[in-house]
Short mmCIF file of C-alpha atoms in Angstrom, two decimals:
data_model
loop_
_atom_site.label_atom_id
_atom_site.label_comp_id
_atom_site.label_asym_id
_atom_site.label_seq_id
_atom_site.Cartn_x
_atom_site.Cartn_y
_atom_site.Cartn_z
CA UNK A 31 -27.26 6.67 -5.41
CA UNK A 32 -26.20 4.39 -8.25
CA UNK A 33 -25.66 0.74 -7.32
CA UNK A 34 -22.36 -0.34 -8.87
CA UNK A 35 -22.43 -3.85 -7.38
CA UNK A 36 -23.04 -5.75 -10.61
CA UNK A 37 -21.63 -3.20 -13.04
CA UNK A 38 -18.51 -4.13 -15.00
CA UNK A 39 -16.71 -3.40 -18.24
CA UNK A 40 -16.90 -5.93 -21.05
CA UNK A 41 -13.17 -5.44 -21.62
CA UNK A 42 -11.69 -5.94 -18.14
CA UNK A 43 -8.90 -3.44 -17.32
CA UNK A 44 -7.82 -5.14 -14.06
CA UNK A 45 -4.22 -6.37 -14.27
CA UNK A 46 -3.81 -7.11 -10.56
CA UNK A 47 -6.10 -7.40 -7.53
CA UNK A 48 -4.74 -7.50 -4.00
CA UNK A 49 -6.22 -8.06 -0.54
CA UNK A 50 -4.15 -7.19 2.52
CA UNK A 51 -4.71 -7.71 6.23
CA UNK A 52 -2.53 -6.04 8.87
CA UNK A 53 -2.55 -7.32 12.42
CA UNK A 54 -0.84 -7.74 15.75
CA UNK A 55 0.08 -11.30 16.67
CA UNK A 56 1.72 -13.29 19.41
CA UNK A 57 5.38 -12.33 19.77
CA UNK A 58 6.18 -16.03 20.04
CA UNK A 59 5.24 -16.60 16.39
CA UNK A 60 7.92 -15.43 13.90
CA UNK A 61 6.89 -14.72 10.32
CA UNK A 62 8.76 -17.81 9.10
CA UNK A 63 6.58 -20.00 11.31
CA UNK A 64 3.39 -18.28 10.11
CA UNK A 65 4.56 -18.68 6.51
CA UNK A 66 5.10 -22.37 7.20
CA UNK A 67 1.54 -22.73 8.47
CA UNK A 68 0.17 -20.95 5.42
CA UNK A 69 2.28 -23.07 3.07
CA UNK A 70 1.12 -26.28 4.75
CA UNK A 71 -2.52 -25.23 4.40
CA UNK A 72 -2.15 -24.20 0.74
CA UNK A 73 0.55 -26.57 -0.49
CA UNK A 74 -1.59 -28.03 -3.29
CA UNK A 75 -2.98 -24.70 -4.54
CA UNK A 76 0.24 -22.72 -4.19
CA UNK A 77 3.17 -25.14 -4.56
CA UNK A 78 5.92 -22.55 -5.07
CA UNK A 79 7.60 -21.18 -1.91
CA UNK A 80 10.14 -18.36 -1.85
CA UNK A 81 12.01 -16.31 0.70
CA UNK A 82 11.77 -12.58 0.04
CA UNK A 83 14.61 -10.08 0.70
CA UNK A 84 13.12 -8.91 4.02
CA UNK A 85 13.52 -12.44 5.41
CA UNK A 86 17.29 -11.89 5.44
CA UNK A 87 16.92 -9.04 7.95
CA UNK A 88 17.25 -10.30 11.55
CA UNK A 89 13.95 -10.57 13.44
CA UNK A 90 15.07 -8.15 16.15
CA UNK A 91 15.86 -5.52 13.51
CA UNK A 92 12.49 -6.01 11.83
CA UNK A 93 10.76 -5.66 15.19
CA UNK A 94 12.61 -2.44 15.95
CA UNK A 95 12.43 -0.80 12.51
CA UNK A 96 8.85 0.18 11.60
CA UNK A 97 9.68 0.21 7.90
CA UNK A 98 9.82 -3.61 8.07
CA UNK A 99 6.61 -4.14 10.03
CA UNK A 100 4.46 -4.65 6.94
CA UNK A 101 7.02 -6.01 4.50
CA UNK A 102 6.43 -9.56 3.32
CA UNK A 103 9.19 -12.03 4.17
CA UNK A 104 7.86 -15.11 2.38
CA UNK A 105 5.59 -15.86 -0.57
CA UNK A 106 3.79 -18.88 -1.93
CA UNK A 107 2.30 -18.88 -5.42
CA UNK A 108 0.52 -20.92 -8.04
CA UNK A 109 -2.17 -20.69 -10.72
CA UNK A 110 -1.91 -16.91 -11.10
CA UNK A 111 -2.30 -16.18 -7.37
CA UNK A 112 0.14 -15.55 -4.54
CA UNK A 113 -0.02 -15.30 -0.75
CA UNK A 114 2.63 -13.14 0.92
CA UNK A 115 3.36 -13.26 4.65
CA UNK A 116 5.25 -10.89 6.93
CA UNK A 117 5.59 -10.19 10.64
CA UNK A 118 2.34 -8.20 10.82
CA UNK A 119 0.84 -8.63 7.38
CA UNK A 120 -0.62 -11.19 5.02
CA UNK A 121 -1.84 -10.57 1.48
CA UNK A 122 -3.49 -12.39 -1.39
CA UNK A 123 -2.87 -11.18 -4.92
CA UNK A 124 -4.09 -12.30 -8.31
CA UNK A 125 -3.09 -11.21 -11.79
CA UNK A 126 -5.07 -11.08 -15.01
CA UNK A 127 -7.35 -12.73 -15.91
CA UNK A 128 -9.46 -11.51 -12.98
CA UNK A 129 -12.56 -13.73 -12.86
CA UNK A 130 -15.03 -11.83 -10.72
CA UNK A 131 -15.49 -10.49 -7.19
CA UNK A 132 -17.28 -13.61 -5.91
CA UNK A 133 -14.31 -15.80 -6.84
CA UNK A 134 -11.72 -13.43 -5.35
CA UNK A 135 -13.81 -12.90 -2.22
CA UNK A 136 -14.08 -16.67 -1.70
CA UNK A 137 -10.29 -16.95 -1.84
CA UNK A 138 -9.95 -14.06 0.62
CA UNK A 139 -12.42 -15.60 3.08
CA UNK A 140 -10.58 -18.91 2.81
CA UNK A 141 -7.30 -17.21 3.75
CA UNK A 142 -8.95 -15.32 6.62
CA UNK A 143 -10.46 -18.54 7.97
CA UNK A 144 -7.04 -20.20 7.82
CA UNK A 145 -5.47 -17.29 9.74
CA UNK A 146 -8.24 -17.57 12.32
CA UNK A 147 -7.61 -21.29 12.74
CA UNK A 148 -3.88 -20.68 13.26
CA UNK A 149 -4.89 -18.69 16.36
CA UNK A 150 -1.93 -16.31 16.21
CA UNK A 151 -3.66 -12.99 15.40
CA UNK A 152 -4.56 -10.98 18.48
CA UNK A 153 -5.91 -7.80 16.83
CA UNK A 154 -6.75 -6.94 13.22
CA UNK A 155 -5.61 -3.36 12.56
CA UNK A 156 -6.78 -2.89 8.99
CA UNK A 157 -7.88 -4.58 5.79
CA UNK A 158 -7.69 -3.29 2.24
CA UNK A 159 -8.52 -4.05 -1.38
CA UNK A 160 -6.34 -2.72 -4.16
CA UNK A 161 -7.15 -2.88 -7.85
CA UNK A 162 -4.58 -1.90 -10.46
CA UNK A 163 -6.33 -1.08 -13.72
CA UNK A 164 -4.60 -0.55 -17.04
CA UNK A 165 -6.21 1.15 -20.02
CA UNK A 166 -4.27 0.16 -23.09
CA UNK A 167 -3.96 2.81 -25.78
CA UNK A 168 -2.40 2.67 -29.22
CA UNK A 169 -2.32 6.44 -29.23
CA UNK A 170 0.47 8.48 -27.69
CA UNK A 171 0.26 10.60 -24.56
CA UNK A 172 -1.64 12.84 -23.67
CA UNK A 173 -4.57 10.93 -25.17
CA UNK A 174 -4.25 8.35 -22.37
CA UNK A 175 -6.20 10.67 -20.05
CA UNK A 176 -9.29 10.37 -22.24
CA UNK A 177 -10.44 7.26 -20.38
CA UNK A 178 -10.95 9.00 -17.03
CA UNK A 179 -12.82 12.12 -16.01
CA UNK A 180 -9.75 14.09 -14.94
CA UNK A 181 -8.75 17.73 -15.13
CA UNK A 182 -6.23 19.69 -13.10
CA UNK A 183 -4.65 23.10 -13.54
CA UNK A 184 -1.40 24.57 -12.30
CA UNK A 185 -1.66 28.29 -12.94
CA UNK A 186 -2.55 28.43 -16.64
CA UNK A 187 -1.26 24.94 -17.41
CA UNK A 188 -3.66 22.03 -17.88
CA UNK A 189 -1.79 19.18 -16.22
CA UNK A 190 -3.65 16.52 -18.19
CA UNK A 191 -1.76 17.79 -21.24
CA UNK A 192 1.55 16.84 -19.59
CA UNK A 193 2.94 13.50 -18.31
CA UNK A 194 1.56 14.19 -14.83
CA UNK A 195 1.49 11.38 -12.28
CA UNK A 196 -1.21 11.88 -9.66
CA UNK A 197 -1.41 10.41 -6.16
CA UNK A 198 -4.12 11.47 -3.76
CA UNK A 199 -6.15 10.20 -0.81
CA UNK A 200 -9.93 10.56 -0.81
CA UNK A 201 -12.28 9.45 2.00
CA UNK A 202 -15.41 7.64 0.84
CA UNK A 203 -17.71 5.94 3.34
CA UNK A 204 -15.71 4.03 5.94
CA UNK A 205 -12.62 3.85 3.74
CA UNK A 206 -9.66 6.01 2.93
CA UNK A 207 -8.78 5.53 -0.71
CA UNK A 208 -5.32 6.04 -2.14
CA UNK A 209 -5.66 6.76 -5.84
CA UNK A 210 -2.79 6.86 -8.32
CA UNK A 211 -3.00 7.83 -11.98
CA UNK A 212 0.02 7.14 -14.19
CA UNK A 213 -0.23 8.12 -17.86
CA UNK A 214 2.31 6.97 -20.42
CA UNK A 215 2.95 3.76 -18.48
CA UNK A 216 4.44 0.64 -20.02
CA UNK A 217 2.93 -2.55 -18.65
CA UNK A 218 3.40 -6.21 -19.50
CA UNK A 219 -0.14 -7.56 -19.63
CA UNK A 220 -0.58 -11.35 -19.48
CA UNK A 221 -0.64 -13.47 -21.56
CA UNK A 222 1.59 -11.19 -23.67
CA UNK A 223 5.18 -10.72 -22.56
CA UNK A 224 5.80 -7.52 -24.50
CA UNK A 225 5.06 -4.17 -22.88
CA UNK A 226 2.02 -2.11 -23.85
CA UNK A 227 1.54 1.62 -23.39
CA UNK A 228 -1.43 3.18 -21.67
CA UNK A 229 -2.75 4.61 -18.41
CA UNK A 230 -2.56 2.99 -14.97
CA UNK A 231 -5.49 3.72 -12.65
CA UNK A 232 -4.68 2.34 -9.20
CA UNK A 233 -7.27 2.34 -6.37
CA UNK A 234 -6.28 1.15 -2.88
CA UNK A 235 -9.32 1.19 -0.56
CA UNK A 236 -8.39 0.85 3.12
CA UNK A 237 -10.61 0.19 6.14
CA UNK A 238 -8.95 0.80 9.50
CA UNK A 239 -9.89 -0.85 12.79
CA UNK A 240 -10.90 -1.27 15.47
CA UNK A 241 -13.33 -3.85 14.10
CA UNK A 242 -16.37 -5.12 15.94
CA UNK A 243 -16.47 -8.94 15.89
CA UNK A 244 -14.07 -9.03 12.93
CA UNK A 245 -14.13 -12.78 12.31
CA UNK A 246 -17.92 -12.99 12.18
CA UNK A 247 -18.47 -9.75 10.25
CA UNK A 248 -15.56 -9.79 7.80
CA UNK A 249 -17.84 -10.82 4.92
CA UNK A 250 -19.73 -7.54 5.25
CA UNK A 251 -16.54 -5.52 5.71
CA UNK A 252 -15.19 -6.91 2.44
CA UNK A 253 -18.38 -6.08 0.56
CA UNK A 254 -18.29 -2.51 1.93
CA UNK A 255 -14.71 -1.98 0.74
CA UNK A 256 -15.41 -3.52 -2.65
CA UNK A 257 -18.52 -1.38 -3.09
CA UNK A 258 -16.49 1.74 -2.29
CA UNK A 259 -13.75 0.81 -4.77
CA UNK A 260 -16.26 0.17 -7.56
CA UNK A 261 -18.01 3.47 -6.87
CA UNK A 262 -14.74 5.38 -7.23
CA UNK A 263 -13.80 3.46 -10.36
CA UNK A 264 -17.03 3.92 -12.28
CA UNK A 265 -17.55 7.52 -11.20
CA UNK A 266 -14.03 8.27 -12.48
CA UNK A 267 -14.54 6.79 -15.94
CA UNK A 268 -15.16 9.11 -18.86
CA UNK A 269 -18.14 8.54 -21.13
CA UNK A 270 -15.65 7.65 -23.86
CA UNK A 271 -14.23 4.84 -21.71
CA UNK A 272 -17.70 3.43 -21.06
CA UNK A 273 -18.43 3.46 -24.78
CA UNK A 274 -15.03 2.09 -25.82
CA UNK A 275 -14.74 -0.73 -23.26
CA UNK A 276 -18.48 -1.38 -22.98
CA UNK A 277 -20.67 -1.71 -19.90
CA UNK A 278 -21.98 -5.13 -18.89
CA UNK A 279 -24.49 -5.45 -16.05
#
């Protein structure tokens, strides 16, 4: 099996990376209080605090309506990163430029350690890593598909010749992986403010609990998820993409 651990593209397509942890916590701790703890711990790194729309929904409604269970109610941000907090969820996201896995992982482990110290999480239900990749193309659709090894037929029609958006779930290792492919997408890629056309390749790798000794073994869990995501990414690239964007080991 190919080891993708240190493999990367010279031209980085990652426009956003996101870590999410879902959990069950003490009922006595509302999301606003947890957000306050997070903000206090990260005030210097993430000085901007905002209430999100879900925070306007009464707590009893959020508790009763499952659609709100994993919606963020508050967010803090700064220096290209943001931490979002909800009743049963906390996430760390970073936009381009993405430095490297070691840097992002260190930030994740710092957040997890802070959550552990707050002593409000009773059970961790799942963790996930999501990478949103964008392959810019000056050419018009359907040439956007040329960067991934994709083919799909509907009767006699080759769907890659049409503006077909794909969403699927593929199990790999200990993860379920939600993959989305969006050709003909318009994305604003920092530092530019204007939109650029191309193909979005979105991989959300999810590891469900129960976890054995989560707090002591989370480092390994993160590496497993990241390894799975990289395997899917590089196995999905076309040879043209590898040549065009360049491989760097």
